[in-house]
């Protein structure tokens, strides 16, 4: 950022100390006092919704002298940003009360989990987030987005932050581009994607919380896709256009591939995996293959039924052949669901009574897609596998990430990550 080209701007409770020429990055925002300024395209930043926001006057210890903004319900702040990776430092706290803030980015990516401060105390926490757009650099191609994707927070050319929790409170934030961040790209289907709507969630959108600043997750997975359709939609080309030497690409498909006509696990599917691995290696990236997780299906005797046939074995075979890391999420998820048991495992999937969400007159019993709890537990499985089979990536995990045994999962009743505000209409992810 060239400060000589920057000018100060003030909009209600949002004070951008260095907002630069069009296309550049606001360096710092102070929040409060007053009602939060709404986002507009002309302004390029602001609150997507200021409903329920309250300003808290600053005290002498506040890191951001304009005070803080708080609410009893989630609120969102957005800022236009060019495609890239960004370090975001948030200053959290409330001069007048204890605070408890969880932060999600874009399509509900979990970035910070339950950051607590005492009354009058403030804390600065940093995370690294990816912003991406459809155009593919160096070509005339775009990622072929599905209906609804173009308007989602993942593809709209701005960074959207969700402040959630029992008492979220933010005093300010700083955003700085980080072109040297290590990127972990994700390629996959609905079990990996950044799901835009509650109550469906994937391990891919929980994974960012488990990495320390300087490592970023760029999730290009999308519901309903196979290895073939992911490539046809130019999503692999998008990854290859932005990958740096040493970046990782985690690849997990299978649930939809097994339903494609022609070929099979050890022919078409394995061949597609080899093509992905070779293309990534050619760019000096590091491919990591992941076997697809179990669906929730139990036999009459209470044993877990494997519905994926040879597909997990095919992933292992290609990984061994190519001498690359293999994350056996199939085995880990099996241990997880068996440990939970037939009844408690419903908590890991989307099983909700009628009228839990707006415009939901019928109950939902989805045994392929995951709840926030289930997605979080699967992300913990991925993290343990990183420690075991991708040890060079393990030092980049967040320092507060403890060990996890899929055979001894967290109790569903103890899970406390708050859901995002519900959408007006529930749309089940594609695939099964």
Short mmCIF file of C-alpha atoms in Angstrom, two decimals:
data_model
loop_
_atom_site.label_atom_id
_atom_site.label_comp_id
_atom_site.label_asym_id
_atom_site.label_seq_id
_atom_site.Cartn_x
_atom_site.Cartn_y
_atom_site.Cartn_z
CA UNK A 1 0.00 0.00 0.00
CA UNK A 2 1.31 3.41 -1.00
CA UNK A 3 0.20 5.74 1.73
CA UNK A 4 0.85 8.81 -0.35
CA UNK A 5 -2.17 7.81 -2.44
CA UNK A 6 -4.43 7.27 0.57
CA UNK A 7 -6.99 9.59 2.08
CA UNK A 8 -8.91 9.29 5.37
CA UNK A 9 -12.62 8.58 5.15
CA UNK A 10 -15.22 8.62 7.91
CA UNK A 11 -18.63 6.96 7.63
CA UNK A 12 -20.75 6.84 10.79
CA UNK A 13 -19.28 4.23 13.11
CA UNK A 14 -16.77 2.94 10.56
CA UNK A 15 -13.56 4.94 10.47
CA UNK A 16 -11.22 3.76 7.73
CA UNK A 17 -7.89 5.31 8.59
CA UNK A 18 -6.28 4.46 5.26
CA UNK A 19 -8.69 3.75 2.43
CA UNK A 20 -6.78 3.94 -0.83
CA UNK A 21 -7.51 4.32 -4.50
CA UNK A 22 -10.03 2.01 -6.17
CA UNK A 23 -8.94 -1.62 -6.05
CA UNK A 24 -6.60 -1.14 -3.10
CA UNK A 25 -7.03 -2.40 0.43
CA UNK A 26 -8.41 -0.58 3.46
CA UNK A 27 -5.72 -0.98 6.08
CA UNK A 28 -7.67 -0.36 9.26
CA UNK A 29 -11.26 0.15 10.42
CA UNK A 30 -12.25 1.60 13.77
CA UNK A 31 -15.79 0.71 14.92
CA UNK A 32 -18.07 2.92 17.03
CA UNK A 33 -19.55 5.20 18.17
CA UNK A 34 -22.84 5.65 16.33
CA UNK A 35 -24.92 3.40 14.11
CA UNK A 36 -22.86 1.22 11.76
CA UNK A 37 -22.53 2.46 8.20
CA UNK A 38 -24.25 0.20 5.70
CA UNK A 39 -22.30 -1.41 2.88
CA UNK A 40 -22.73 0.24 -0.52
CA UNK A 41 -20.90 -0.37 -3.78
CA UNK A 42 -19.87 3.28 -3.86
CA UNK A 43 -18.39 3.12 -0.37
CA UNK A 44 -16.85 -0.31 -0.88
CA UNK A 45 -17.18 -1.32 2.76
CA UNK A 46 -19.66 -1.31 5.61
CA UNK A 47 -22.11 -3.43 7.54
CA UNK A 48 -24.33 -5.73 5.50
CA UNK A 49 -26.86 -5.44 8.30
CA UNK A 50 -26.72 -3.01 11.23
CA UNK A 51 -29.89 -4.34 12.84
CA UNK A 52 -29.33 -4.71 16.57
CA UNK A 53 -25.87 -3.14 16.60
CA UNK A 54 -24.98 -1.07 19.66
CA UNK A 55 -21.99 1.18 20.11
CA UNK A 56 -19.98 1.05 23.33
CA UNK A 57 -17.96 4.16 24.24
CA UNK A 58 -14.22 3.71 24.48
CA UNK A 59 -12.34 3.64 27.72
CA UNK A 60 -8.74 4.53 28.31
CA UNK A 61 -7.53 0.97 27.74
CA UNK A 62 -9.22 0.43 24.38
CA UNK A 63 -6.84 -0.40 21.56
CA UNK A 64 -9.19 1.33 19.13
CA UNK A 65 -10.08 4.70 20.62
CA UNK A 66 -13.45 5.01 18.92
CA UNK A 67 -14.96 2.26 21.09
CA UNK A 68 -16.60 -0.98 20.00
CA UNK A 69 -19.69 -2.39 18.35
CA UNK A 70 -21.65 -5.23 19.86
CA UNK A 71 -24.95 -7.03 19.42
CA UNK A 72 -27.01 -9.84 20.86
CA UNK A 73 -27.22 -11.48 17.45
CA UNK A 74 -24.86 -12.03 14.51
CA UNK A 75 -23.79 -9.07 12.39
CA UNK A 76 -21.84 -8.83 9.15
CA UNK A 77 -19.16 -6.48 7.81
CA UNK A 78 -18.04 -6.49 4.15
CA UNK A 79 -15.23 -4.82 2.24
CA UNK A 80 -14.43 -4.95 -1.48
CA UNK A 81 -11.09 -6.67 -2.12
CA UNK A 82 -9.19 -7.90 -5.15
CA UNK A 83 -8.63 -11.65 -5.39
CA UNK A 84 -5.88 -12.88 -3.10
CA UNK A 85 -4.95 -13.90 0.42
CA UNK A 86 -5.28 -11.47 3.33
CA UNK A 87 -4.21 -11.33 6.95
CA UNK A 88 -7.10 -10.00 9.02
CA UNK A 89 -6.40 -8.79 12.55
CA UNK A 90 -9.51 -8.27 14.65
CA UNK A 91 -9.53 -6.36 17.93
CA UNK A 92 -12.18 -7.94 20.11
CA UNK A 93 -13.62 -6.81 23.42
CA UNK A 94 -16.22 -4.67 25.15
CA UNK A 95 -15.41 -1.84 27.57
CA UNK A 96 -18.60 -2.50 29.54
CA UNK A 97 -19.05 -6.29 29.56
CA UNK A 98 -17.43 -9.65 28.93
CA UNK A 99 -17.47 -10.69 25.27
CA UNK A 100 -17.52 -14.01 23.42
CA UNK A 101 -16.99 -13.80 19.66
CA UNK A 102 -16.87 -16.41 16.92
CA UNK A 103 -15.88 -15.20 13.45
CA UNK A 104 -16.79 -16.75 10.13
CA UNK A 105 -15.80 -15.50 6.68
CA UNK A 106 -17.47 -15.58 3.29
CA UNK A 107 -19.78 -18.64 3.10
CA UNK A 108 -19.63 -19.49 6.81
CA UNK A 109 -15.93 -20.46 6.90
CA UNK A 110 -14.98 -20.83 10.55
CA UNK A 111 -11.99 -18.57 11.25
CA UNK A 112 -11.97 -17.93 15.02
CA UNK A 113 -13.82 -19.98 17.61
CA UNK A 114 -15.24 -18.47 20.82
CA UNK A 115 -12.68 -15.78 21.59
CA UNK A 116 -13.52 -14.59 25.11
CA UNK A 117 -12.55 -11.33 26.83
CA UNK A 118 -13.27 -10.05 30.33
CA UNK A 119 -15.09 -6.76 30.89
CA UNK A 120 -12.90 -3.91 29.71
CA UNK A 121 -10.29 -6.23 28.20
CA UNK A 122 -9.34 -6.37 24.53
CA UNK A 123 -7.50 -8.98 22.52
CA UNK A 124 -6.07 -8.96 18.98
CA UNK A 125 -6.36 -12.15 16.93
CA UNK A 126 -5.17 -12.71 13.36
CA UNK A 127 -6.29 -15.16 10.68
CA UNK A 128 -5.54 -15.50 6.98
CA UNK A 129 -8.44 -15.64 4.55
CA UNK A 130 -8.78 -16.26 0.82
CA UNK A 131 -10.86 -14.09 -1.52
CA UNK A 132 -11.47 -15.45 -5.00
CA UNK A 133 -13.39 -14.47 -8.12
CA UNK A 134 -14.43 -16.42 -11.26
CA UNK A 135 -11.91 -15.09 -13.87
CA UNK A 136 -8.91 -17.34 -14.51
CA UNK A 137 -5.68 -15.36 -14.81
CA UNK A 138 -3.89 -15.52 -18.15
CA UNK A 139 -6.95 -16.83 -20.00
CA UNK A 140 -10.32 -15.69 -21.26
CA UNK A 141 -12.03 -18.35 -19.14
CA UNK A 142 -14.06 -18.13 -15.95
CA UNK A 143 -15.06 -20.72 -13.41
CA UNK A 144 -18.49 -21.96 -14.53
CA UNK A 145 -20.55 -21.15 -11.47
CA UNK A 146 -23.75 -22.96 -10.62
CA UNK A 147 -27.02 -21.03 -10.18
CA UNK A 148 -26.84 -19.08 -6.94
CA UNK A 149 -23.06 -19.23 -6.65
CA UNK A 150 -22.42 -15.92 -8.40
CA UNK A 151 -24.33 -14.05 -5.71
CA UNK A 152 -22.82 -15.97 -2.82
CA UNK A 153 -20.23 -14.44 -0.51
CA UNK A 154 -17.58 -16.82 -1.87
CA UNK A 155 -17.52 -15.28 -5.34
CA UNK A 156 -18.73 -11.67 -5.03
CA UNK A 157 -15.39 -9.83 -5.03
CA UNK A 158 -15.54 -8.75 -1.42
CA UNK A 159 -14.64 -10.14 1.98
CA UNK A 160 -17.62 -10.70 4.26
CA UNK A 161 -17.02 -11.29 7.97
CA UNK A 162 -19.67 -12.66 10.31
CA UNK A 163 -19.39 -11.77 14.01
CA UNK A 164 -21.33 -14.33 16.01
CA UNK A 165 -21.52 -15.79 19.50
CA UNK A 166 -23.22 -15.16 22.86
CA UNK A 167 -21.91 -11.59 23.00
CA UNK A 168 -19.86 -10.64 19.93
CA UNK A 169 -18.01 -7.35 20.21
CA UNK A 170 -15.43 -5.84 17.87
CA UNK A 171 -13.43 -2.65 18.30
CA UNK A 172 -11.77 -2.67 14.91
CA UNK A 173 -9.95 -4.64 12.28
CA UNK A 174 -6.94 -4.41 10.00
CA UNK A 175 -6.59 -6.05 6.60
CA UNK A 176 -3.27 -6.59 4.83
CA UNK A 177 -2.58 -8.55 1.68
CA UNK A 178 -0.37 -11.61 2.18
CA UNK A 179 1.02 -12.90 -1.10
CA UNK A 180 3.44 -15.26 0.66
CA UNK A 181 0.79 -17.21 2.60
CA UNK A 182 0.86 -20.97 2.14
CA UNK A 183 -2.39 -22.03 0.48
CA UNK A 184 -4.25 -25.28 1.05
CA UNK A 185 -6.63 -25.61 -1.91
CA UNK A 186 -9.68 -27.85 -1.60
CA UNK A 187 -11.23 -29.74 -4.51
CA UNK A 188 -14.35 -31.75 -3.78
CA UNK A 189 -18.11 -32.06 -3.58
CA UNK A 190 -20.86 -31.07 -1.13
CA UNK A 191 -19.07 -32.77 1.76
CA UNK A 192 -16.13 -30.39 1.26
CA UNK A 193 -17.69 -27.17 -0.07
CA UNK A 194 -18.33 -23.91 1.75
CA UNK A 195 -22.05 -24.51 2.17
CA UNK A 196 -23.92 -21.19 2.00
CA UNK A 197 -26.94 -22.14 4.14
CA UNK A 198 -27.60 -23.63 7.53
CA UNK A 199 -27.95 -26.37 8.58
CA UNK A 200 -25.67 -28.03 5.97
CA UNK A 201 -21.96 -27.71 6.64
CA UNK A 202 -18.79 -29.39 5.39
CA UNK A 203 -15.42 -30.18 6.89
CA UNK A 204 -13.88 -27.84 4.31
CA UNK A 205 -15.49 -24.75 5.81
CA UNK A 206 -14.47 -25.78 9.34
CA UNK A 207 -10.84 -26.42 8.38
CA UNK A 208 -9.59 -22.77 8.34
CA UNK A 209 -10.09 -22.51 12.12
CA UNK A 210 -7.39 -25.16 12.65
CA UNK A 211 -4.56 -23.32 10.86
CA UNK A 212 -2.35 -20.58 12.27
CA UNK A 213 -2.04 -17.19 10.51
CA UNK A 214 0.04 -17.40 7.36
CA UNK A 215 -1.72 -20.54 6.12
CA UNK A 216 -4.96 -20.13 4.20
CA UNK A 217 -7.66 -22.48 2.92
CA UNK A 218 -8.97 -21.76 -0.60
CA UNK A 219 -12.08 -23.87 -1.09
CA UNK A 220 -13.18 -24.50 -4.69
CA UNK A 221 -15.38 -27.52 -3.90
CA UNK A 222 -19.03 -27.42 -4.91
CA UNK A 223 -22.10 -29.54 -4.34
CA UNK A 224 -22.92 -32.28 -6.81
CA UNK A 225 -19.53 -32.38 -8.51
CA UNK A 226 -17.35 -35.27 -9.61
CA UNK A 227 -13.71 -35.24 -10.66
CA UNK A 228 -14.91 -34.84 -14.25
CA UNK A 229 -17.45 -32.06 -13.69
CA UNK A 230 -15.11 -30.16 -11.35
CA UNK A 231 -12.66 -30.02 -14.23
CA UNK A 232 -15.32 -29.17 -16.82
CA UNK A 233 -16.34 -26.17 -14.72
CA UNK A 234 -12.72 -24.92 -14.91
CA UNK A 235 -12.25 -25.23 -11.16
CA UNK A 236 -9.04 -27.23 -11.51
CA UNK A 237 -7.78 -24.66 -14.03
CA UNK A 238 -8.57 -21.94 -11.48
CA UNK A 239 -6.46 -23.72 -8.87
CA UNK A 240 -3.62 -24.25 -11.33
CA UNK A 241 -3.70 -20.56 -12.30
CA UNK A 242 -3.12 -19.37 -8.72
CA UNK A 243 -1.11 -22.15 -7.09
CA UNK A 244 2.44 -21.38 -5.93
CA UNK A 245 5.26 -23.92 -5.59
CA UNK A 246 4.82 -25.63 -2.24
CA UNK A 247 1.07 -25.02 -1.95
CA UNK A 248 -1.16 -28.00 -1.19
CA UNK A 249 -4.24 -29.32 -2.97
CA UNK A 250 -6.50 -31.60 -0.93
CA UNK A 251 -8.71 -33.71 -3.22
CA UNK A 252 -11.79 -35.61 -2.03
CA UNK A 253 -14.42 -36.98 -4.41
CA UNK A 254 -16.37 -40.21 -4.71
CA UNK A 255 -19.96 -39.78 -3.50
CA UNK A 256 -21.10 -38.51 -6.89
CA UNK A 257 -18.43 -40.21 -9.04
CA UNK A 258 -19.77 -43.64 -8.09
CA UNK A 259 -23.11 -42.71 -9.70
CA UNK A 260 -21.61 -41.67 -13.05
CA UNK A 261 -22.28 -43.97 -15.98
CA UNK A 262 -19.35 -45.81 -17.50
CA UNK A 263 -16.02 -46.73 -16.02
CA UNK A 264 -15.56 -47.42 -12.35
CA UNK A 265 -13.40 -46.88 -9.30
CA UNK A 266 -10.17 -48.38 -10.67
CA UNK A 267 -10.64 -47.12 -14.24
CA UNK A 268 -12.22 -43.71 -14.93
CA UNK A 269 -12.14 -42.48 -11.33
CA UNK A 270 -8.54 -43.54 -10.70
CA UNK A 271 -7.51 -42.17 -14.09
CA UNK A 272 -9.02 -38.78 -13.26
CA UNK A 273 -7.19 -38.75 -9.93
CA UNK A 274 -3.90 -39.41 -11.72
CA UNK A 275 -4.55 -36.49 -14.08
CA UNK A 276 -5.20 -34.16 -11.14
CA UNK A 277 -2.04 -35.30 -9.37
CA UNK A 278 0.11 -34.86 -12.47
CA UNK A 279 -1.30 -31.40 -13.27
CA UNK A 280 -0.68 -30.18 -9.71
CA UNK A 281 2.82 -31.66 -9.56
CA UNK A 282 3.67 -29.94 -12.84
CA UNK A 283 3.00 -26.63 -11.06
CA UNK A 284 5.23 -27.78 -8.15
CA UNK A 285 2.19 -28.07 -5.91
CA UNK A 286 1.66 -30.85 -3.39
CA UNK A 287 -1.41 -33.02 -4.01
CA UNK A 288 -2.98 -34.88 -1.09
CA UNK A 289 -5.62 -37.52 -1.82
CA UNK A 290 -8.50 -38.07 0.62
CA UNK A 291 -10.85 -41.05 0.64
CA UNK A 292 -14.57 -40.19 0.86
CA UNK A 293 -16.27 -40.52 4.23
CA UNK A 294 -19.00 -42.96 5.13
CA UNK A 295 -22.64 -42.14 4.71
CA UNK A 296 -24.84 -42.77 7.74
CA UNK A 297 -26.29 -46.20 7.10
CA UNK A 298 -26.54 -48.86 9.78
CA UNK A 299 -27.53 -52.50 9.39
CA UNK A 300 -30.18 -54.15 11.56
CA UNK A 301 -27.45 -55.49 13.84
CA UNK A 302 -26.17 -51.93 14.42
CA UNK A 303 -23.05 -52.23 12.27
CA UNK A 304 -22.08 -49.43 9.88
CA UNK A 305 -22.72 -50.21 6.21
CA UNK A 306 -20.12 -49.20 3.62
CA UNK A 307 -21.91 -47.78 0.57
CA UNK A 308 -18.83 -46.60 -1.36
CA UNK A 309 -17.61 -49.87 -2.84
CA UNK A 310 -14.10 -49.76 -4.29
CA UNK A 311 -13.79 -45.97 -4.35
CA UNK A 312 -11.86 -45.52 -1.08
CA UNK A 313 -9.46 -48.31 -2.11
CA UNK A 314 -8.95 -46.67 -5.50
CA UNK A 315 -7.88 -43.42 -3.82
CA UNK A 316 -5.35 -45.30 -1.70
CA UNK A 317 -4.02 -47.16 -4.75
CA UNK A 318 -3.38 -43.95 -6.71
CA UNK A 319 -1.73 -42.27 -3.71
CA UNK A 320 0.60 -45.24 -3.24
CA UNK A 321 1.35 -45.38 -6.95
CA UNK A 322 2.17 -41.65 -7.07
CA UNK A 323 3.95 -41.72 -3.68
CA UNK A 324 1.91 -38.83 -2.31
CA UNK A 325 0.10 -38.39 1.04
CA UNK A 326 -3.15 -40.29 1.53
CA UNK A 327 -5.66 -39.14 4.16
CA UNK A 328 -7.95 -42.04 4.99
CA UNK A 329 -11.06 -40.08 5.92
CA UNK A 330 -13.11 -43.13 5.03
CA UNK A 331 -11.59 -45.12 7.88
CA UNK A 332 -11.55 -42.18 10.31
CA UNK A 333 -15.20 -41.32 9.65
CA UNK A 334 -16.15 -44.96 10.13
CA UNK A 335 -14.54 -44.96 13.56
CA UNK A 336 -16.30 -41.69 14.36
CA UNK A 337 -19.79 -42.83 13.37
CA UNK A 338 -19.41 -46.23 15.05
CA UNK A 339 -18.30 -44.51 18.26
CA UNK A 340 -21.36 -42.25 18.15
CA UNK A 341 -23.66 -45.15 17.39
CA UNK A 342 -26.80 -45.41 15.32
CA UNK A 343 -28.85 -42.86 17.26
CA UNK A 344 -26.25 -40.31 18.37
CA UNK A 345 -24.70 -40.22 14.89
CA UNK A 346 -27.81 -38.36 13.72
CA UNK A 347 -26.29 -35.30 15.42
CA UNK A 348 -23.40 -35.40 12.94
CA UNK A 349 -25.78 -35.28 9.98
CA UNK A 350 -28.68 -32.99 9.10
CA UNK A 351 -31.55 -34.46 11.09
CA UNK A 352 -33.93 -31.72 12.21
CA UNK A 353 -37.63 -31.66 13.13
CA UNK A 354 -40.19 -29.81 11.02
CA UNK A 355 -40.32 -26.03 11.45
CA UNK A 356 -36.79 -25.80 12.86
CA UNK A 357 -35.97 -23.33 10.07
CA UNK A 358 -38.09 -20.85 8.10
CA UNK A 359 -40.25 -22.42 5.38
CA UNK A 360 -39.42 -25.96 6.53
CA UNK A 361 -42.78 -27.70 7.04
CA UNK A 362 -41.33 -31.22 6.94
CA UNK A 363 -38.59 -32.89 8.98
CA UNK A 364 -35.18 -33.39 7.37
CA UNK A 365 -33.29 -36.67 7.61
CA UNK A 366 -30.18 -36.30 5.43
CA UNK A 367 -27.69 -39.14 5.92
CA UNK A 368 -25.10 -37.85 3.45
CA UNK A 369 -24.55 -34.24 4.48
CA UNK A 370 -23.31 -32.87 7.75
CA UNK A 371 -24.37 -30.60 10.56
CA UNK A 372 -22.01 -28.05 12.07
CA UNK A 373 -21.08 -30.63 14.70
CA UNK A 374 -20.45 -33.39 12.17
CA UNK A 375 -18.41 -31.12 9.91
CA UNK A 376 -16.30 -29.98 12.86
CA UNK A 377 -15.59 -33.56 13.94
CA UNK A 378 -14.62 -34.52 10.39
CA UNK A 379 -12.31 -31.50 10.19
CA UNK A 380 -10.66 -32.75 13.38
CA UNK A 381 -10.21 -36.12 11.65
CA UNK A 382 -8.49 -34.33 8.77
CA UNK A 383 -6.22 -32.47 11.20
CA UNK A 384 -5.12 -35.70 12.89
CA UNK A 385 -4.40 -37.21 9.49
CA UNK A 386 -2.32 -34.15 8.60
CA UNK A 387 -0.21 -34.79 11.69
CA UNK A 388 0.24 -38.42 10.67
CA UNK A 389 0.77 -38.31 6.90
CA UNK A 390 1.55 -34.66 6.02
CA UNK A 391 3.96 -33.88 8.89
CA UNK A 392 5.57 -30.93 7.12
CA UNK A 393 2.19 -29.16 7.20
CA UNK A 394 1.51 -29.96 10.87
CA UNK A 395 3.65 -27.08 12.30
CA UNK A 396 1.25 -24.68 10.59
CA UNK A 397 -1.71 -25.83 12.67
CA UNK A 398 -3.04 -23.37 15.24
CA UNK A 399 -1.28 -23.72 18.61
CA UNK A 400 -4.53 -24.41 20.48
CA UNK A 401 -5.46 -27.44 18.35
CA UNK A 402 -5.43 -30.48 20.60
CA UNK A 403 -5.19 -34.15 19.74
CA UNK A 404 -8.31 -35.95 18.53
CA UNK A 405 -9.33 -39.59 18.52
CA UNK A 406 -12.23 -40.34 16.12
CA UNK A 407 -13.10 -43.28 18.34
CA UNK A 408 -13.68 -40.85 21.21
CA UNK A 409 -15.54 -37.93 19.58
CA UNK A 410 -16.61 -34.74 21.29
CA UNK A 411 -20.06 -35.01 22.83
CA UNK A 412 -22.72 -33.46 20.56
CA UNK A 413 -24.25 -31.78 23.61
CA UNK A 414 -20.97 -29.96 24.29
CA UNK A 415 -20.70 -28.49 20.78
CA UNK A 416 -21.10 -24.73 21.06
CA UNK A 417 -20.21 -23.10 17.73
CA UNK A 418 -23.20 -20.85 16.98
CA UNK A 419 -25.11 -21.36 13.74
CA UNK A 420 -25.26 -18.57 11.20
CA UNK A 421 -28.59 -16.80 10.64
CA UNK A 422 -30.94 -19.06 8.66
CA UNK A 423 -31.78 -18.37 5.04
CA UNK A 424 -35.36 -17.72 3.99
CA UNK A 425 -35.50 -20.99 2.07
CA UNK A 426 -33.73 -24.26 2.70
CA UNK A 427 -32.00 -25.73 -0.34
CA UNK A 428 -30.50 -29.17 0.16
CA UNK A 429 -27.01 -29.58 -1.34
CA UNK A 430 -26.74 -31.55 -4.56
CA UNK A 431 -25.45 -35.09 -4.32
CA UNK A 432 -26.13 -37.85 -1.86
#
